[in-house]
PDB file of C-alpha atoms in Angstrom:
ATOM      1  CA  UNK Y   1       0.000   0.000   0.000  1.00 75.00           C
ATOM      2  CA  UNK Y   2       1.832   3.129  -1.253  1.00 80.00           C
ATOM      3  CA  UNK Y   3       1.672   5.761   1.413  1.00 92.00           C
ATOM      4  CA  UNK Y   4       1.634   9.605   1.779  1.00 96.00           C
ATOM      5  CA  UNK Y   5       2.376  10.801   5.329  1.00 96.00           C
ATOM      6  CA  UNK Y   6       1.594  14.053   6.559  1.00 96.00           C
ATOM      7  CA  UNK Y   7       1.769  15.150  10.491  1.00 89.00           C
ATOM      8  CA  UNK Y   8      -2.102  15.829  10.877  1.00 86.00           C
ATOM      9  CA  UNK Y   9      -1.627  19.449  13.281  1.00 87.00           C
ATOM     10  CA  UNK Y  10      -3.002  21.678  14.411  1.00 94.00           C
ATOM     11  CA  UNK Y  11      -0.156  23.515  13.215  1.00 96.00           C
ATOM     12  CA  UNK Y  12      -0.255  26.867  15.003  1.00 97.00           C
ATOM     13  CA  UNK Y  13       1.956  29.979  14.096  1.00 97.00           C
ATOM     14  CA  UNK Y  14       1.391  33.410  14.936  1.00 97.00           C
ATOM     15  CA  UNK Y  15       0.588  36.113  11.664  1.00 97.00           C
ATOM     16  CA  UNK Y  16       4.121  36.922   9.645  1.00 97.00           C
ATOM     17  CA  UNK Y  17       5.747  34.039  10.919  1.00 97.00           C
ATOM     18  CA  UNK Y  18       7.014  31.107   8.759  1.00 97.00           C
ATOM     19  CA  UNK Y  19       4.605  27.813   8.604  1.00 97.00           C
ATOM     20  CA  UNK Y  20       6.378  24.698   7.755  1.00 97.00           C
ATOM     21  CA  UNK Y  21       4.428  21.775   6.491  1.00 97.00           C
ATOM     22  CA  UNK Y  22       6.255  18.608   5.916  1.00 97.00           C
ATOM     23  CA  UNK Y  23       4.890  15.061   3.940  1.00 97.00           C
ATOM     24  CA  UNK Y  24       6.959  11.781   3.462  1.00 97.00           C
ATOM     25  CA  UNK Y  25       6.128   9.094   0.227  1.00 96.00           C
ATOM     26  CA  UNK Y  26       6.075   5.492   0.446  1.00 94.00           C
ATOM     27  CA  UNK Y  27       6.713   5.477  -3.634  1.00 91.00           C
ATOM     28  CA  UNK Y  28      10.198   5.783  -4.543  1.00 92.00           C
ATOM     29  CA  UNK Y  29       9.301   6.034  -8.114  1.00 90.00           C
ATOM     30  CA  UNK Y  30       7.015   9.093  -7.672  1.00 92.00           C
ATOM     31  CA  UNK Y  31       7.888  12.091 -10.362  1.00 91.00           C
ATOM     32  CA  UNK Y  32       5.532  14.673  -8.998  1.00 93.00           C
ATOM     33  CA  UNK Y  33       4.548  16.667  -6.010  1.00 96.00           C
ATOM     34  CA  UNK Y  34       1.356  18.623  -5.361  1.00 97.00           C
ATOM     35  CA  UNK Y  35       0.278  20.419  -1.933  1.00 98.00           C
ATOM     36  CA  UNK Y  36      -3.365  21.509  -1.874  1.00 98.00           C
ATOM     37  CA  UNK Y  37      -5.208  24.137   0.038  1.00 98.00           C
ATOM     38  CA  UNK Y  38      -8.678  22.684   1.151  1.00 97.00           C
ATOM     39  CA  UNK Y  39     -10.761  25.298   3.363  1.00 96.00           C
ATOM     40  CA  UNK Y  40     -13.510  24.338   5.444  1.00 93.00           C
ATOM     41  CA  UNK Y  41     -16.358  22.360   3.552  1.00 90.00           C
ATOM     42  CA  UNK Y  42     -14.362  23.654   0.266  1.00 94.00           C
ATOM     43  CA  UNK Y  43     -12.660  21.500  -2.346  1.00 94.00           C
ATOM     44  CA  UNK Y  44      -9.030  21.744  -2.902  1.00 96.00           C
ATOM     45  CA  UNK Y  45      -6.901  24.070  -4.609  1.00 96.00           C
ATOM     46  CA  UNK Y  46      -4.222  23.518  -6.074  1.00 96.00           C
ATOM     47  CA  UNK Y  47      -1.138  25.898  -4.077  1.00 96.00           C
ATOM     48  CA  UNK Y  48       2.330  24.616  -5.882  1.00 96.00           C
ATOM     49  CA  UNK Y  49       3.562  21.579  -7.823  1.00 95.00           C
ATOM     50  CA  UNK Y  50       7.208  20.663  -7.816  1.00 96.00           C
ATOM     51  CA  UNK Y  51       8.655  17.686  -9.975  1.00 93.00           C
ATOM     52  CA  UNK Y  52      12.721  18.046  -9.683  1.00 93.00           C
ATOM     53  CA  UNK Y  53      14.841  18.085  -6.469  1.00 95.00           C
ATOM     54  CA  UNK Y  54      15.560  21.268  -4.376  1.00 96.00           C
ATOM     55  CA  UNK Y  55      13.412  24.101  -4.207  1.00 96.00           C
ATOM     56  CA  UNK Y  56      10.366  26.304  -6.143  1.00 97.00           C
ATOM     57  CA  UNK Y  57       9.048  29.521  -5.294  1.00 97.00           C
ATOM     58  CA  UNK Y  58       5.824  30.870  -6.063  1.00 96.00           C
ATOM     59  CA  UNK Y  59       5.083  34.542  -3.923  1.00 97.00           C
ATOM     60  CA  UNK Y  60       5.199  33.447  -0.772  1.00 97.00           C
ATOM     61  CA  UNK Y  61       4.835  29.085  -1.003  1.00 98.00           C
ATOM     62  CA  UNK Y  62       8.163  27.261  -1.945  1.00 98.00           C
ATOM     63  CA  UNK Y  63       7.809  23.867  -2.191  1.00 97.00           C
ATOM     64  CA  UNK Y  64      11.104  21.615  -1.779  1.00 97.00           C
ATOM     65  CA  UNK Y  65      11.429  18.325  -2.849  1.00 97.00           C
ATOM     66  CA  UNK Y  66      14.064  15.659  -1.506  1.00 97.00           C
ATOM     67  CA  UNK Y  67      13.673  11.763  -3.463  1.00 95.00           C
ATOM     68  CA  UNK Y  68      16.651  10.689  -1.837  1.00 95.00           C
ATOM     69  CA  UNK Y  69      14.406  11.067   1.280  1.00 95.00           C
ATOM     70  CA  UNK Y  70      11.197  10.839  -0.242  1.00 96.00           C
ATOM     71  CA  UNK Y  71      10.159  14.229   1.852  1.00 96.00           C
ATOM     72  CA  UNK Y  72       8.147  17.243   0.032  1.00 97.00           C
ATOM     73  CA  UNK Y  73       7.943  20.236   2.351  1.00 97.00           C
ATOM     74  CA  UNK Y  74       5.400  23.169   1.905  1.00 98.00           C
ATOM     75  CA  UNK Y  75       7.228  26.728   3.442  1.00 98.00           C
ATOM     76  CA  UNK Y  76       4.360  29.664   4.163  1.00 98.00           C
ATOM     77  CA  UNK Y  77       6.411  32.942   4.916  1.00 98.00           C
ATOM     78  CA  UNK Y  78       4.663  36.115   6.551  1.00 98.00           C
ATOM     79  CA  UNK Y  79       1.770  33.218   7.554  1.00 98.00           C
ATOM     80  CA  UNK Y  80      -1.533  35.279   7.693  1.00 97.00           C
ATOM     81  CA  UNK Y  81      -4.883  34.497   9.619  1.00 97.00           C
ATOM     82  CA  UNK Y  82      -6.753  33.405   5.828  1.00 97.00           C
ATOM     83  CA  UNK Y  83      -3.821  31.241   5.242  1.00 97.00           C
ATOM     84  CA  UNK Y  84      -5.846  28.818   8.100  1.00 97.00           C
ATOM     85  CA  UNK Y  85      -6.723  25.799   6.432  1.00 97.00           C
ATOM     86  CA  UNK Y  86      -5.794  22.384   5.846  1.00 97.00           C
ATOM     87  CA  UNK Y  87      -2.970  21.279   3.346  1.00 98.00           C
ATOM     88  CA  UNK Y  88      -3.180  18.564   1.529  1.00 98.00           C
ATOM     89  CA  UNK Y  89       0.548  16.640   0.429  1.00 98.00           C
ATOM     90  CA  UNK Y  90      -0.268  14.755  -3.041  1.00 97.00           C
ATOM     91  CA  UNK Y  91       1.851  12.648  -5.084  1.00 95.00           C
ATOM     92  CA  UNK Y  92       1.678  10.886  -8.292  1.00 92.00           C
ATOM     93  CA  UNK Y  93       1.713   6.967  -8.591  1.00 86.00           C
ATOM     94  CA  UNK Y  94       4.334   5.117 -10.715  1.00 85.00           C
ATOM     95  CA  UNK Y  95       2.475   2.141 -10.964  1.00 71.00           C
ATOM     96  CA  UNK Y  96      -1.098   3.710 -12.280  1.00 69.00           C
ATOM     97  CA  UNK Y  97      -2.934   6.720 -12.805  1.00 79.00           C
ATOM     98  CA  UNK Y  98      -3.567   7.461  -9.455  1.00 86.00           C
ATOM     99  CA  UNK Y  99      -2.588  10.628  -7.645  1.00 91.00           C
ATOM    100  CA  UNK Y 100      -2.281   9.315  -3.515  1.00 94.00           C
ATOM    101  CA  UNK Y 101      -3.640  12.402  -1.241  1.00 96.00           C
ATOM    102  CA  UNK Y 102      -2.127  12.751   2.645  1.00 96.00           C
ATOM    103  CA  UNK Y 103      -4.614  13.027   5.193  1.00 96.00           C
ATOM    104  CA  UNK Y 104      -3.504  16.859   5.274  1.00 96.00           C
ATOM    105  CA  UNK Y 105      -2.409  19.099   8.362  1.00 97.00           C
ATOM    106  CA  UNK Y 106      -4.256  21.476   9.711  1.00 97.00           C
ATOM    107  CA  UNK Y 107      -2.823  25.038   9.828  1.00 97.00           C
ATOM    108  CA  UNK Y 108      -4.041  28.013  12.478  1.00 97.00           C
ATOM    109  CA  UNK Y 109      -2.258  31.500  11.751  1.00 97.00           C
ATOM    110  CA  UNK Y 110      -3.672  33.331  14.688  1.00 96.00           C
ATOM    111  CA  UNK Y 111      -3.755  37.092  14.185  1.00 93.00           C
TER     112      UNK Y 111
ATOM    113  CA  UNK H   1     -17.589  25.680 -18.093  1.00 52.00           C
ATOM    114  CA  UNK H   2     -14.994  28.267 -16.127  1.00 81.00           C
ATOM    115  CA  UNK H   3     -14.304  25.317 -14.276  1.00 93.00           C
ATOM    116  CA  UNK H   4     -15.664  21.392 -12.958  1.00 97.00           C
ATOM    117  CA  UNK H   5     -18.905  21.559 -11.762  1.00 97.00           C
ATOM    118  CA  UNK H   6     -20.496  18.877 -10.182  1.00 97.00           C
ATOM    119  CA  UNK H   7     -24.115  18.141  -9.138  1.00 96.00           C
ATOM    120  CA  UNK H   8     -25.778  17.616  -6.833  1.00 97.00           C
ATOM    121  CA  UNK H   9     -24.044  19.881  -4.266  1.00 97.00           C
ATOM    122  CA  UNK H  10     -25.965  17.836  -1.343  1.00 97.00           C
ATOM    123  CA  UNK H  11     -27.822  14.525  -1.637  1.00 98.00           C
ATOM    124  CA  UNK H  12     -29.903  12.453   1.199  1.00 98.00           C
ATOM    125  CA  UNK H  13     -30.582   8.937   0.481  1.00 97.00           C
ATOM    126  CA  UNK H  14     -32.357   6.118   2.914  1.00 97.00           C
ATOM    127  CA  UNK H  15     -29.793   2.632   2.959  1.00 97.00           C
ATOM    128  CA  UNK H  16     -30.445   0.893   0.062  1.00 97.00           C
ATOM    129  CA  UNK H  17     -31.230   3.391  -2.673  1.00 98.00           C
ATOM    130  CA  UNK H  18     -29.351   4.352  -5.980  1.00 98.00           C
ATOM    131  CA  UNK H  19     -27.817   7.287  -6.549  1.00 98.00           C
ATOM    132  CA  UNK H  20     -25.835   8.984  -9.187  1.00 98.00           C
ATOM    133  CA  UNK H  21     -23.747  12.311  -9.129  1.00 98.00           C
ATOM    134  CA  UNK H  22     -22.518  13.998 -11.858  1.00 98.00           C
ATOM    135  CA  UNK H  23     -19.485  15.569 -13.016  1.00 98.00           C
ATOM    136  CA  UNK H  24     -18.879  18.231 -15.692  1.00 98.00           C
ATOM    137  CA  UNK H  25     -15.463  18.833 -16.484  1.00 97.00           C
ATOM    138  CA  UNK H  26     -13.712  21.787 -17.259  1.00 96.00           C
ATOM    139  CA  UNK H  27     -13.892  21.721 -21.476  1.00 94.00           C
ATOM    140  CA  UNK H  28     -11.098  19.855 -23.340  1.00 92.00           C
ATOM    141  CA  UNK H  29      -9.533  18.170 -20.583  1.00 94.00           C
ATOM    142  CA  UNK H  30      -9.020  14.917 -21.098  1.00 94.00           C
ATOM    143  CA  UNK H  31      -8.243  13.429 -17.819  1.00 94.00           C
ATOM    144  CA  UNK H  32     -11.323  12.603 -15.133  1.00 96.00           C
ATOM    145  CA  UNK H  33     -10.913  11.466 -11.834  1.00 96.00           C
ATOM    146  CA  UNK H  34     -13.006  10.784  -9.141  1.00 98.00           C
ATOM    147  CA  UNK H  35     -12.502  10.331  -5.208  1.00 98.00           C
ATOM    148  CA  UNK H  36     -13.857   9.895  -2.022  1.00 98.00           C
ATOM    149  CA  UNK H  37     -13.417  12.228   0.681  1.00 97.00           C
ATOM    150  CA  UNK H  38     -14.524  11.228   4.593  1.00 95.00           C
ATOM    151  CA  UNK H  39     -14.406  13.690   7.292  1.00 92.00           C
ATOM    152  CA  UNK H  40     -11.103  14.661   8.521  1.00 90.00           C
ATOM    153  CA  UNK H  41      -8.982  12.582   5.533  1.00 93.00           C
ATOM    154  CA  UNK H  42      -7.551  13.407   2.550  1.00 95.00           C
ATOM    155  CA  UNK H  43      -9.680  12.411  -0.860  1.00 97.00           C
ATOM    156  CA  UNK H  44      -9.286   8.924  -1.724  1.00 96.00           C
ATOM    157  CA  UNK H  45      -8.809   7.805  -4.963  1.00 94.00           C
ATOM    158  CA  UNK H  46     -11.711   5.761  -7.180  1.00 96.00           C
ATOM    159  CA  UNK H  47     -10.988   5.896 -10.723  1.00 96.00           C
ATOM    160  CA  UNK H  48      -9.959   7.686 -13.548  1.00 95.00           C
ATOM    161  CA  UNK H  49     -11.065   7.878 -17.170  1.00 95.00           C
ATOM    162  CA  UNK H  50      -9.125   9.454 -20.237  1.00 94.00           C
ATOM    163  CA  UNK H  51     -11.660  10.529 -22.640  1.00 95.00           C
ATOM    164  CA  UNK H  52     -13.799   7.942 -22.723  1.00 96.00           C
ATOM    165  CA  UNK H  53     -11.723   4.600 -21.181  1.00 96.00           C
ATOM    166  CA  UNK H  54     -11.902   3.626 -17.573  1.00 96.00           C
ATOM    167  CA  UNK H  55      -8.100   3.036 -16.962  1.00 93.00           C
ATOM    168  CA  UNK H  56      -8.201   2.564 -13.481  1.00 92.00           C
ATOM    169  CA  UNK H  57     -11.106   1.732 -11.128  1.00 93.00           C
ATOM    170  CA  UNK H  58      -9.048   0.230  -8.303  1.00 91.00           C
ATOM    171  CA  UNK H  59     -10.128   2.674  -5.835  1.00 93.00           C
ATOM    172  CA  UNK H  60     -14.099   1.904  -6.111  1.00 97.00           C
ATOM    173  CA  UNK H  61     -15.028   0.473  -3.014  1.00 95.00           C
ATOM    174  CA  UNK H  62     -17.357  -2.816  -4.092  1.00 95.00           C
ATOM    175  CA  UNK H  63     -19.143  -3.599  -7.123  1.00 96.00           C
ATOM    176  CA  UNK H  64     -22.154  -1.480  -5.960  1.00 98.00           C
ATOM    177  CA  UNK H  65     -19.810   1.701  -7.114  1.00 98.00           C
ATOM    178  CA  UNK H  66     -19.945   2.196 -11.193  1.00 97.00           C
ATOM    179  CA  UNK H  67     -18.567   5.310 -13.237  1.00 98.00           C
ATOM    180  CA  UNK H  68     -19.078   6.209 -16.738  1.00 98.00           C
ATOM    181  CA  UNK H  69     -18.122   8.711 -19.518  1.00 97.00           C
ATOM    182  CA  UNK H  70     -19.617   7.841 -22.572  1.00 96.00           C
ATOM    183  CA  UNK H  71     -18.788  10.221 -24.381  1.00 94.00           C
ATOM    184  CA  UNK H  72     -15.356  11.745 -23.334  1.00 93.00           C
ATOM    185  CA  UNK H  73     -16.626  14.521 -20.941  1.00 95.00           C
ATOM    186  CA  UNK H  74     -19.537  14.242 -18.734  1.00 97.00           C
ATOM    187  CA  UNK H  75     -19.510  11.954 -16.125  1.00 98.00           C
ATOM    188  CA  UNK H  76     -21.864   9.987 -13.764  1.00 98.00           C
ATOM    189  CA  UNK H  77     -20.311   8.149 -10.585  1.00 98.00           C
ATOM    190  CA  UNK H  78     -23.286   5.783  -9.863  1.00 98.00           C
ATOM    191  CA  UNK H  79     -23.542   3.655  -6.125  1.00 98.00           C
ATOM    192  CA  UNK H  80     -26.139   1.029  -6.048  1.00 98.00           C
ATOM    193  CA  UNK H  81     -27.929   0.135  -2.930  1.00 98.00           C
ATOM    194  CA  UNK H  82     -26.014   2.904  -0.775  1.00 98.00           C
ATOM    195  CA  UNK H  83     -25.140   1.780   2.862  1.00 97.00           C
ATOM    196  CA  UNK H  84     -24.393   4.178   5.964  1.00 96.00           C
ATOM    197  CA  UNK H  85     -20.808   3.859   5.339  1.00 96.00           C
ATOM    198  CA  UNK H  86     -21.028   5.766   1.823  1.00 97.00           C
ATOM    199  CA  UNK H  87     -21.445   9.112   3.392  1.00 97.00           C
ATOM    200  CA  UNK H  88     -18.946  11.320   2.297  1.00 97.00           C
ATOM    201  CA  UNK H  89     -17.985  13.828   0.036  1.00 98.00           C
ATOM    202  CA  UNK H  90     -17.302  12.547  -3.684  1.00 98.00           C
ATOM    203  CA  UNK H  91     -15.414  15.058  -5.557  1.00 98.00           C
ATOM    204  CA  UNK H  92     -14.234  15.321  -9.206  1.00 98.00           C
ATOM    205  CA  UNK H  93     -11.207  16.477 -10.769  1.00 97.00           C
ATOM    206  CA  UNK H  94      -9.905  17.143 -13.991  1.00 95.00           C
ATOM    207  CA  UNK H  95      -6.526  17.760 -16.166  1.00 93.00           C
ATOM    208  CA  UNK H  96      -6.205  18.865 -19.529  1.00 91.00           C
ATOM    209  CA  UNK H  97      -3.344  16.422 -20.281  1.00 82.00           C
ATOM    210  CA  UNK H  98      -2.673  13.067 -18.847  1.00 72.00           C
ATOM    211  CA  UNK H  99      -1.767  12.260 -15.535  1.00 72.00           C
ATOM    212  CA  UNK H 100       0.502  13.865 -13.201  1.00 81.00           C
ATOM    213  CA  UNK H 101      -0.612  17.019 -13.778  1.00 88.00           C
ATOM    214  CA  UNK H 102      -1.642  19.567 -11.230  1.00 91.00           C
ATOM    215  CA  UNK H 103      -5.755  18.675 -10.877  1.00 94.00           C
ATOM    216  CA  UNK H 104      -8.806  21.584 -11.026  1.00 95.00           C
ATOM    217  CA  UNK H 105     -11.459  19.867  -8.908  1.00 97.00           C
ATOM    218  CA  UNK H 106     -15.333  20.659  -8.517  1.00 97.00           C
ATOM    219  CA  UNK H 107     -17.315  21.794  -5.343  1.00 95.00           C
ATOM    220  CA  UNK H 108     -17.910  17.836  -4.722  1.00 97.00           C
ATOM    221  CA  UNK H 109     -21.786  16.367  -3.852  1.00 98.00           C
ATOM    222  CA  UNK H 110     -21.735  16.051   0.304  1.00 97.00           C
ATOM    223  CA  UNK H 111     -23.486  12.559   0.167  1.00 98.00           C
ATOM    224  CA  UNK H 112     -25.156  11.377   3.150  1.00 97.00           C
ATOM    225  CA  UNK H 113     -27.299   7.846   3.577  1.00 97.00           C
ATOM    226  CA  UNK H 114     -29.947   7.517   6.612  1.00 96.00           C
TER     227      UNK H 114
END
């Protein structure tokens, strides 16, 4: 059973502060990388994708990516209050056409 | 459509009736996938079509749980003879391109069985 592990929070940081959200894969083959924002009886969207090593920047997300160590990492900087929600680590399946979702951790910013 | 809309947003069924939820994707993309979503977990995966062909249906629960797309992009994810533990929320998602691409997903149907 491939596996996507994500530390299920509450993950509080205070407003400007950096959020860190970290995910490990089971699949060693996987080739891409999604994290998801899912609000509150929303669906997700779709924050920052990342398929080679090291890091990608996108305002204030960057997404890193290490396969040696099958970790994806989600980094928030200046965190505010309507970044609250839950992230969701995703990652593509080498042995269909699945895409294999974490349970997600739940982020507080409190203002 | 500006995006994938799926309907119905809400649907009540007693144990033991059929239901089917739909799922427009957004125009052109040829990838459709559907999943399951239960309170407090991430969605889990059911199946996925390209165009028209089923590819994968490993994630459908039991053989009450059918999906279609008959002709390349609506869809219909159809549960026979619901049971309590089918209450969830079923969302869609589409890509324009094959897999591994970033997905768009709809609102989802919140799906509950008395």
């Amino acid at each position: 059973q491939k596996e996507v592990e994500q530390n299920s929070g509450p993950l509080s940081v205070p407003e400007g502060a950096i959020a860190s959200l970290n995910c490990t894969y089971s699949d060693r083959g996987s080739q891409s990388f999604f994290w998801y924002r899912q609000y509150s009886g929303k669906s997700p969207e779709l924050i920052m994708f990342i398929y080679s090593n090291g890091d990608k920047e996108d305002g204030r997300f960057t997404a890193q990516l290490n396969k040696a160590s099958q970790y994806v990492s989600l980094l928030i900087r200046d965190s505010q209050p309507s970044d609250s929600a839950t992230y969701l680590c995703a990652v593509g399946d080498t042995g269909g056409f699945k895409t294999i979702f974490g349970a997600g951790t739940r982020l507080f910013v409190k203002a | 459509g500006a995006g994938v809309s799926q309907s119905p947003r809400y649907k009540v069924a007693k144990r033991g009736q059929d239901v089917a939820l739909r799922c427009d994707p957004i125009s052109g993309h040829v990838s459709l996938f559907w999943y399951q979503q239960a309170l407090g977990q991430g969605p889990e995966f059911l199946t996925y079509f390209q165009n028209e062909a089923q590819l994968d249906k490993s994630g459908l629960p039991s053989d009450r749980f059918f999906a279609e797309r008959p002709e390349g992009s609506v869809s219909t994810l159809k549960i026979q003879r619901t049971q309590q533990e089918d209450s969830a929320v079923y969302l869609c998602a589409s890509t324009p391109g094959l897999i591994n691409q970033p997905q768009h997903f709809g609102d989802g149907t919140r799906l509950s069985i008395l």
